[in-house]
Coordinates of C-alpha atoms in Angstrom, one line a residue:
M27 CA 63.6 36.1 176.9
G28 CA 62.5 36.8 173.3
E29 CA 59.5 34.4 173.5
E30 CA 58.4 36.0 176.8
S31 CA 58.6 39.4 175.2
L32 CA 56.5 38.2 172.2
R33 CA 53.8 36.7 174.5
K34 CA 53.7 39.8 176.6
R35 CA 53.2 42.1 173.5
K36 CA 50.5 39.9 172.1
G37 CA 48.7 40.0 175.5
E38 CA 48.9 43.7 175.4
D39 CA 47.6 43.9 171.9
K40 CA 44.5 41.9 172.9
G41 CA 43.8 44.3 175.8
R42 CA 43.9 47.4 173.5
E43 CA 41.1 48.6 171.2
D44 CA 40.9 47.1 167.7
G45 CA 42.7 49.0 165.1
Q46 CA 45.5 50.4 167.3
S47 CA 49.0 50.2 166.0
I48 CA 51.8 48.6 168.0
Q49 CA 53.9 51.1 169.9
S50 CA 56.7 50.9 172.4
Q51 CA 55.4 50.3 175.9
E52 CA 58.5 51.5 177.7
P53 CA 58.0 54.0 180.6
P54 CA 58.1 57.6 179.4
T55 CA 61.2 58.3 181.5
T56 CA 63.3 55.8 179.6
N57 CA 61.9 56.3 176.1
L58 CA 63.9 57.6 173.2
Q59 CA 62.6 61.2 172.7
K60 CA 60.9 62.3 169.5
Q61 CA 63.4 64.9 168.2
V62 CA 63.7 64.0 164.4
G63 CA 61.4 66.1 162.1
L64 CA 60.6 65.9 158.4
I65 CA 63.7 67.8 157.2
S66 CA 66.0 65.7 159.4
G67 CA 64.2 62.6 158.1
I68 CA 64.8 63.5 154.5
C69 CA 68.4 64.4 155.3
M70 CA 68.9 61.1 157.1
I71 CA 67.7 59.1 154.0
V72 CA 69.6 61.2 151.4
G73 CA 72.7 61.5 153.7
T74 CA 72.9 57.8 154.4
I75 CA 72.2 56.6 150.8
I76 CA 74.6 59.0 149.0
G77 CA 77.9 57.8 150.4
S78 CA 81.0 56.6 148.6
G79 CA 79.3 54.2 146.1
I80 CA 78.1 56.7 143.5
F81 CA 81.4 58.5 143.5
V82 CA 83.8 55.6 143.5
S83 CA 82.4 52.5 141.8
P84 CA 79.5 53.0 139.3
K85 CA 81.7 51.0 137.0
S86 CA 80.4 47.8 138.7
V87 CA 77.0 48.4 137.0
L88 CA 78.6 49.2 133.7
A89 CA 80.9 46.2 133.8
N90 CA 77.9 43.9 134.1
V91 CA 75.7 45.3 131.3
G92 CA 78.5 46.6 129.0
A93 CA 76.9 49.7 127.6
V94 CA 75.7 53.2 128.6
G95 CA 72.0 52.8 127.8
P96 CA 71.4 49.7 130.0
C97 CA 73.7 51.2 132.7
L98 CA 71.5 54.3 133.0
T99 CA 68.4 52.1 132.9
I100 CA 69.6 50.0 135.7
W101 CA 70.4 53.0 137.9
A102 CA 66.9 54.3 137.4
A103 CA 65.3 50.9 138.0
C104 CA 67.3 50.4 141.2
G105 CA 65.8 53.7 142.5
I106 CA 62.3 52.5 141.6
L107 CA 62.9 49.2 143.5
A108 CA 64.4 51.1 146.5
T109 CA 61.3 53.3 146.5
L110 CA 58.9 50.3 146.4
G111 CA 60.8 48.7 149.2
A112 CA 60.8 51.8 151.3
L113 CA 57.0 52.2 150.7
C114 CA 56.6 48.6 152.1
F115 CA 58.7 49.7 155.1
A116 CA 56.5 52.8 155.4
E117 CA 53.4 50.7 156.0
L118 CA 55.3 48.5 158.5
G119 CA 56.8 51.6 160.2
T120 CA 53.4 53.3 160.7
M121 CA 51.8 50.0 161.7
I122 CA 54.5 49.0 164.2
T123 CA 56.0 52.3 165.5
K124 CA 59.1 50.8 167.1
S125 CA 62.7 51.5 166.4
G126 CA 65.0 48.8 165.2
G127 CA 64.2 48.5 161.5
E128 CA 63.4 45.0 160.4
Y129 CA 63.8 43.6 163.9
P130 CA 60.3 44.4 165.4
Y131 CA 58.6 43.5 162.1
L132 CA 60.1 40.1 161.9
M133 CA 59.4 39.6 165.7
E134 CA 55.7 40.4 165.2
A135 CA 55.2 38.4 162.0
F136 CA 57.4 35.3 162.5
G137 CA 58.4 35.3 166.2
P138 CA 61.7 35.7 167.9
I139 CA 63.9 33.3 165.9
P140 CA 64.0 35.1 162.6
A141 CA 64.3 38.4 164.5
F142 CA 67.2 37.1 166.4
L143 CA 69.0 35.8 163.3
F144 CA 68.5 39.2 161.7
S145 CA 70.0 41.0 164.7
W146 CA 72.8 38.4 165.0
T147 CA 73.8 39.0 161.3
S148 CA 73.3 42.7 161.3
L149 CA 75.0 43.5 164.6
L150 CA 78.1 41.4 164.1
V151 CA 78.7 41.5 160.4
T152 CA 76.6 43.5 158.0
K153 CA 76.2 46.9 159.6
P154 CA 79.5 47.3 161.5
S155 CA 81.5 46.1 158.5
S156 CA 79.6 48.5 156.2
F157 CA 80.3 51.3 158.7
A158 CA 84.0 50.4 158.6
I159 CA 84.1 50.3 154.8
I160 CA 82.4 53.8 154.6
C161 CA 85.0 55.2 157.0
L162 CA 87.8 53.6 155.1
S163 CA 86.6 55.3 152.0
F164 CA 86.5 58.5 153.8
A165 CA 90.0 58.0 155.0
E166 CA 91.3 57.3 151.5
Y167 CA 89.8 60.5 150.1
A168 CA 90.7 62.6 153.1
S169 CA 94.4 61.5 153.0
A170 CA 94.8 61.5 149.2
P171 CA 95.7 65.3 148.9
F172 CA 98.6 64.8 151.3
Y173 CA 100.1 62.0 149.1
P174 CA 100.0 63.3 145.5
G175 CA 101.1 60.8 142.9
C176 CA 100.9 57.8 145.2
D177 CA 98.5 55.8 147.4
P178 CA 98.4 56.8 151.0
P179 CA 100.0 54.3 153.4
Q180 CA 97.5 51.7 154.8
V181 CA 98.5 52.6 158.4
V182 CA 97.4 56.2 157.8
I183 CA 94.1 55.2 156.2
K184 CA 93.3 52.8 159.0
C185 CA 94.2 55.2 161.8
L186 CA 92.1 57.9 160.1
A187 CA 89.2 55.6 159.6
A188 CA 89.3 54.5 163.3
A189 CA 89.5 58.1 164.4
A190 CA 86.4 58.9 162.2
I191 CA 84.5 56.0 163.9
V192 CA 85.4 57.2 167.3
V193 CA 84.3 60.8 166.6
I194 CA 81.0 59.7 165.0
T195 CA 80.4 57.3 167.9
I196 CA 81.0 60.0 170.5
V197 CA 78.8 62.6 168.7
N198 CA 75.9 60.2 168.5
S199 CA 76.3 59.0 172.1
L200 CA 76.3 62.6 173.4
S201 CA 73.1 63.9 171.8
V202 CA 70.4 62.9 169.3
K203 CA 70.1 66.6 168.2
L204 CA 73.9 66.9 167.7
G205 CA 74.0 63.7 165.6
S206 CA 71.0 65.0 163.6
Y207 CA 72.4 68.5 163.1
L208 CA 75.7 66.9 162.0
Q209 CA 73.8 64.8 159.5
N210 CA 72.0 67.9 158.1
F211 CA 75.3 69.7 157.7
L212 CA 77.1 66.8 156.0
T213 CA 74.0 66.2 153.7
A214 CA 74.1 69.8 152.6
A215 CA 77.9 69.5 151.9
K216 CA 77.5 66.4 149.8
M217 CA 74.6 68.0 147.9
I218 CA 77.1 70.7 146.9
I219 CA 79.4 68.2 145.2
V220 CA 76.4 66.4 143.7
T221 CA 75.2 69.8 142.3
I222 CA 78.7 70.6 141.0
I223 CA 78.9 67.3 139.1
I224 CA 75.3 67.5 137.7
V225 CA 75.6 71.2 136.6
S226 CA 79.0 70.5 135.0
G227 CA 77.4 67.6 133.1
I228 CA 74.4 69.7 131.9
V229 CA 76.8 72.4 130.7
L230 CA 78.9 69.8 128.8
L231 CA 75.8 68.3 127.3
A232 CA 74.7 71.8 126.2
Q233 CA 78.1 72.2 124.6
G234 CA 77.5 69.1 122.5
K235 CA 79.4 66.5 124.5
T236 CA 77.0 63.7 123.5
E237 CA 79.2 61.4 121.5
N238 CA 79.3 58.8 124.2
F239 CA 75.5 58.5 124.2
K240 CA 75.3 57.5 120.5
D241 CA 74.2 53.9 120.0
S242 CA 74.0 53.6 123.8
F243 CA 72.7 50.0 123.7
K244 CA 75.4 48.8 121.3
D245 CA 77.7 46.0 122.6
S246 CA 75.5 45.6 125.7
K247 CA 75.6 42.2 127.6
I248 CA 71.9 41.5 128.4
S249 CA 71.2 38.3 130.3
V250 CA 69.4 37.3 133.5
S251 CA 72.7 36.9 135.2
S252 CA 74.3 40.1 134.1
I253 CA 71.2 42.2 134.9
S254 CA 70.8 40.6 138.3
L255 CA 74.4 41.4 139.2
A256 CA 74.1 44.9 137.8
F257 CA 71.1 45.4 140.1
Y258 CA 73.0 43.9 142.9
N259 CA 75.8 46.5 142.6
G260 CA 73.5 49.4 141.9
L261 CA 71.3 48.6 145.0
W262 CA 74.5 48.5 147.1
A263 CA 74.9 52.2 146.2
Y264 CA 71.2 52.7 147.2
D265 CA 71.6 50.9 150.5
G266 CA 70.2 52.9 153.3
W267 CA 66.7 53.4 151.9
N268 CA 65.3 51.8 155.0
Q269 CA 67.3 53.6 157.6
L270 CA 64.5 55.8 158.9
N271 CA 62.6 52.8 160.2
Y272 CA 65.5 52.3 162.7
I273 CA 64.5 55.5 164.5
T274 CA 60.7 55.4 164.2
E275 CA 60.3 56.0 168.0
E276 CA 62.3 59.3 167.6
L277 CA 60.3 60.7 164.6
K278 CA 58.0 63.5 165.3
N279 CA 54.5 62.5 163.9
P280 CA 55.8 59.3 162.3
Y281 CA 52.5 58.7 160.5
R282 CA 53.1 61.8 158.4
N283 CA 56.9 62.3 158.4
L284 CA 58.0 58.7 157.7
P285 CA 56.2 58.3 154.3
L286 CA 56.8 61.9 153.3
S287 CA 60.6 61.5 154.0
I288 CA 60.6 58.4 151.8
I289 CA 58.5 59.8 149.0
I290 CA 60.7 62.9 148.8
G291 CA 64.1 61.5 149.7
I292 CA 64.5 58.4 147.6
P293 CA 63.3 59.8 144.3
L294 CA 65.6 62.8 144.9
V295 CA 68.5 60.3 145.3
T296 CA 67.4 58.5 142.1
V297 CA 67.4 61.6 140.0
C298 CA 70.8 62.6 141.4
Y299 CA 72.3 59.2 140.6
V300 CA 71.1 59.1 137.0
L301 CA 72.2 62.7 136.4
I302 CA 75.6 62.0 138.0
N303 CA 76.1 59.0 135.7
I304 CA 75.1 61.1 132.7
S305 CA 77.7 63.6 133.7
Y306 CA 80.4 60.9 134.0
F307 CA 79.7 59.8 130.4
T308 CA 80.0 63.3 129.0
V309 CA 83.8 63.2 129.6
M310 CA 84.5 59.5 129.8
T311 CA 83.9 56.6 127.4
S312 CA 82.7 53.3 128.7
T313 CA 86.2 51.9 128.5
E314 CA 87.7 54.9 130.3
L315 CA 85.1 54.7 133.1
L316 CA 85.9 51.1 133.6
Q317 CA 89.6 51.8 133.8
S318 CA 89.2 54.6 136.4
Q319 CA 90.0 53.8 140.0
A320 CA 87.9 56.6 141.3
V321 CA 85.4 57.9 138.8
A322 CA 84.5 61.2 140.6
V323 CA 88.2 62.1 140.9
T324 CA 88.7 61.4 137.2
F325 CA 85.7 63.6 136.4
G326 CA 87.1 66.3 138.6
D327 CA 90.6 66.2 137.0
R328 CA 89.1 66.6 133.5
V329 CA 86.4 69.2 134.2
L330 CA 87.3 71.2 137.3
Y331 CA 91.1 71.5 137.0
P332 CA 92.8 73.4 138.7
A333 CA 90.1 73.2 141.3
S334 CA 89.9 69.4 141.1
W335 CA 90.8 69.2 144.8
I336 CA 87.2 70.1 145.6
V337 CA 86.1 66.6 144.6
P338 CA 88.1 64.5 147.1
L339 CA 87.2 67.1 149.8
F340 CA 83.5 66.9 149.3
V341 CA 83.5 63.2 148.7
A342 CA 85.1 62.9 152.1
F343 CA 82.2 64.9 153.5
S344 CA 79.8 62.6 151.6
T345 CA 81.3 59.4 153.1
I346 CA 81.5 60.7 156.6
G347 CA 77.8 61.8 156.3
S348 CA 76.8 58.3 155.2
A349 CA 78.8 56.8 158.1
N350 CA 77.2 59.2 160.6
G351 CA 73.7 58.2 159.3
T352 CA 74.6 54.5 159.5
C353 CA 75.8 54.9 163.1
F354 CA 72.8 57.0 164.2
T355 CA 70.3 54.4 163.0
A356 CA 72.2 51.1 163.6
G357 CA 72.8 52.0 167.2
R358 CA 69.1 51.8 167.7
L359 CA 69.0 48.2 166.4
V360 CA 71.5 47.2 169.1
Y361 CA 69.3 49.0 171.7
V362 CA 66.1 47.3 170.6
A363 CA 67.8 43.9 170.5
G364 CA 69.1 44.4 174.1
R365 CA 65.6 45.6 175.2
E366 CA 64.1 42.4 173.8
G367 CA 66.6 40.2 175.6
H368 CA 68.4 39.2 172.5
M369 CA 71.6 41.0 173.4
L370 CA 73.2 41.9 176.7
K371 CA 70.8 43.9 178.9
L372 CA 73.5 46.6 179.3
L373 CA 73.0 47.4 175.6
S374 CA 69.3 48.3 176.2
Y375 CA 70.2 51.1 178.6
I376 CA 69.5 54.8 177.7
S377 CA 71.7 57.6 179.1
V378 CA 69.4 59.4 181.6
K379 CA 71.3 62.7 181.0
R380 CA 71.7 62.5 177.2
L381 CA 68.6 60.4 176.3
T382 CA 70.6 58.4 173.8
P383 CA 71.3 54.6 173.6
A384 CA 74.9 55.3 174.4
P385 CA 76.0 51.7 175.3
A386 CA 74.5 50.3 172.1
I387 CA 76.2 53.0 170.0
I388 CA 79.6 52.4 171.7
F389 CA 79.3 48.7 171.2
Y390 CA 78.5 49.2 167.5
G391 CA 81.5 51.5 167.0
A392 CA 83.8 49.1 168.8
I393 CA 82.8 46.2 166.4
A394 CA 83.3 48.5 163.4
I395 CA 86.9 49.3 164.5
I396 CA 87.6 45.6 164.7
Y397 CA 86.6 45.3 161.0
I398 CA 89.2 47.9 160.0
I399 CA 92.1 45.7 161.1
P400 CA 91.9 43.1 158.2
G401 CA 93.8 44.1 155.1
D402 CA 91.0 44.0 152.5
I403 CA 87.4 44.0 153.9
N404 CA 85.8 44.9 150.5
T405 CA 85.7 41.3 149.4
L406 CA 84.2 40.2 152.7
I407 CA 81.5 42.8 152.3
N408 CA 80.7 41.7 148.8
Y409 CA 79.9 38.2 149.9
F410 CA 78.1 39.1 153.1
S411 CA 76.0 41.9 151.6
F412 CA 73.8 39.4 149.8
A413 CA 72.6 38.4 153.2
V414 CA 71.0 41.9 153.5
W415 CA 68.5 41.1 150.8
I416 CA 67.6 37.8 152.5
F417 CA 66.2 39.9 155.4
Y418 CA 64.8 42.6 153.2
G419 CA 62.8 40.0 151.4
L420 CA 61.8 38.3 154.6
T421 CA 60.7 41.6 156.1
V422 CA 58.5 42.5 153.1
L423 CA 57.1 39.0 153.2
A424 CA 56.2 39.8 156.8
L425 CA 54.1 42.7 155.5
I426 CA 52.1 40.3 153.3
V427 CA 51.7 37.7 156.1
M428 CA 50.4 40.3 158.6
R429 CA 47.8 41.5 156.1
F430 CA 46.1 38.2 156.9
T431 CA 47.3 37.4 160.4
R432 CA 47.1 40.8 162.0
K433 CA 44.1 42.4 160.3
E434 CA 43.1 44.3 163.5
L435 CA 46.2 46.5 163.4
K436 CA 45.8 50.2 162.3
R437 CA 47.4 50.9 159.0
P438 CA 47.7 54.7 158.4
I439 CA 49.4 53.8 155.1
R440 CA 48.1 50.8 153.1
I441 CA 50.0 50.1 149.9
P442 CA 48.7 47.9 147.1
I443 CA 49.5 44.2 147.8
I444 CA 51.3 43.9 144.4
I445 CA 54.1 46.1 145.6
P446 CA 55.4 43.8 148.4
V447 CA 54.9 40.8 146.1
I448 CA 57.1 42.4 143.5
V449 CA 59.8 43.4 146.1
T450 CA 59.7 39.9 147.6
L451 CA 60.2 38.2 144.2
V452 CA 63.1 40.6 143.3
S453 CA 64.7 39.9 146.7
I454 CA 64.7 36.2 145.9
L455 CA 66.3 36.9 142.6
L456 CA 68.9 39.1 144.1
V457 CA 69.9 36.5 146.6
L458 CA 70.1 33.7 144.1
A459 CA 71.8 35.6 141.3
P460 CA 75.3 35.7 142.6
I461 CA 75.1 32.1 143.7
I462 CA 73.9 30.9 140.3
S463 CA 76.2 33.2 138.2
A464 CA 79.4 32.6 140.2
P465 CA 79.0 29.9 142.8
E466 CA 81.6 30.0 145.5
L467 CA 82.1 28.6 149.0
A468 CA 82.0 32.0 150.5
Y469 CA 78.3 32.2 150.0
L470 CA 77.9 28.9 151.8
Y471 CA 80.0 30.3 154.7
C472 CA 77.8 33.3 154.9
V473 CA 74.7 31.1 155.2
L474 CA 76.3 28.9 157.8
F475 CA 77.2 32.0 159.8
I476 CA 73.6 33.2 159.8
L477 CA 72.4 29.7 160.8
S478 CA 75.0 29.6 163.6
G479 CA 72.9 32.2 165.3
L480 CA 70.5 29.4 166.1
I481 CA 73.0 27.8 168.4
V482 CA 73.4 31.2 170.3
Y483 CA 69.6 31.6 170.4
V484 CA 69.0 28.1 171.9
L485 CA 71.7 28.5 174.5
F486 CA 71.3 32.1 175.7
V487 CA 67.7 33.0 174.8
H488 CA 65.7 29.8 174.9
F489 CA 67.5 28.0 177.7
K490 CA 68.5 31.3 179.3
F491 CA 72.1 30.6 180.0
N492 CA 72.5 34.1 181.5
W493 CA 76.1 34.2 182.7
P494 CA 76.9 37.1 180.2
Q495 CA 73.9 39.0 181.7
K496 CA 75.3 38.4 185.2
I497 CA 78.7 39.7 184.2
S498 CA 77.2 42.8 182.7
S499 CA 74.9 43.3 185.7
K500 CA 77.9 43.2 188.1
Y501 CA 79.7 45.6 185.9
T502 CA 76.7 47.9 185.8
S503 CA 76.3 47.7 189.6
V504 CA 80.0 48.6 190.1
S505 CA 79.8 51.5 187.7
T506 CA 76.6 52.8 189.4
K507 CA 78.3 52.7 192.8
F508 CA 81.4 54.4 191.5
N509 CA 79.3 57.2 189.9
T510 CA 77.4 57.6 193.1
I511 CA 80.6 58.0 195.1
L512 CA 81.9 60.6 192.6
L513 CA 78.6 62.5 192.8
S514 CA 78.8 62.5 196.6
F515 CA 82.3 64.0 196.5
R516 CA 81.2 66.7 194.1
L517 CA 78.2 67.6 196.3
A518 CA 80.5 67.7 199.3

């Protein structure tokens, strides 16, 4: 199925004029509609990136480098790397204007197998588990005010997280505009708490609270291993810089709005992250920050008391906004994989009434709820998240490859070749760093899981063992007949 789709697309490319970019060839009646503008695009990037990470665990970066100076430098450098990576994706996104993020780029550059392995890993592990973690973080902050002096029960946290997943899934299944408007609102809400923390930090600096910045590079732990792991943790907080490429087909004027959203959105996040960390260090020493369980809450208790309850409230808004952005974009990956024949055909269907990939979004939400069940999923995410940079690096490498193999494609944005080379080399370093610094079997298990997708590909895509498709077709047929009967009763 994937190989036939690739041959079909290449045949279509030869029949078009030279210099034309690759676009979705679906009939207009079943296409995703272009409803996301520049402001919504910027809000999607900012809203997805700024989640729970910067508020809860900046101490991971500090723990690896050991001092304030290198810590702030790493946060800024992570923003620069995320911007460079996003610029690579901007060229890919305007050259191949299809939704699905890395998936269509890997398909066009390397064929169906790498694209399938990406969708296999992303759909079943990386994205739903990340969605679950974000919702669990939301649940912890949302329930914390009701359990003063103690941790909320795990049952409460998990039920609240599951409820958040259900609500977000329903909202994004009902309407693209509704999901986009919700994202805009939540982004505005999280920017309020970001502004409160930054302004508080600037005021404290003006009052002379600078003692924690003296000798800021003293006692730092600088090595290839420590810097790599610090980057690894910092980039986790920046994860989401590529989310707009998952909804390229729904962007108004993507040639203009995609790069502009990136150029405005990611530097804005970088400035916010650096200033937030500076604000943290105005009231906390390095030791105190490392001992804090929730850095933003500690900051709120010391600076905003008795209004410190504002912090957990707005951090809850922040995390739910990040979860909404993740669901909005990842649902499109499921949709595109289903359209290419790499997932059940049912998942490629678009709601005729709502014009949303509802089956794909519901599937994504269901998998995320499953990930809430285990007691501690954070450890699982730490080991599996390094797989993300395998595919980031492979996707940027695809850009370099297509500079030579697909010269005929129109490139509204053409970045210097040195940028994708740098991003590819850094990706290799980020993948190898945790393995070299702390080798564990869990990394091997992760790689084996990715490669196990080859078995699924050979059986269900290459040899076309299509009994799952037959089951879903029967289900779809029964559902259609049932809906027809209901409609006839209503008309009667």
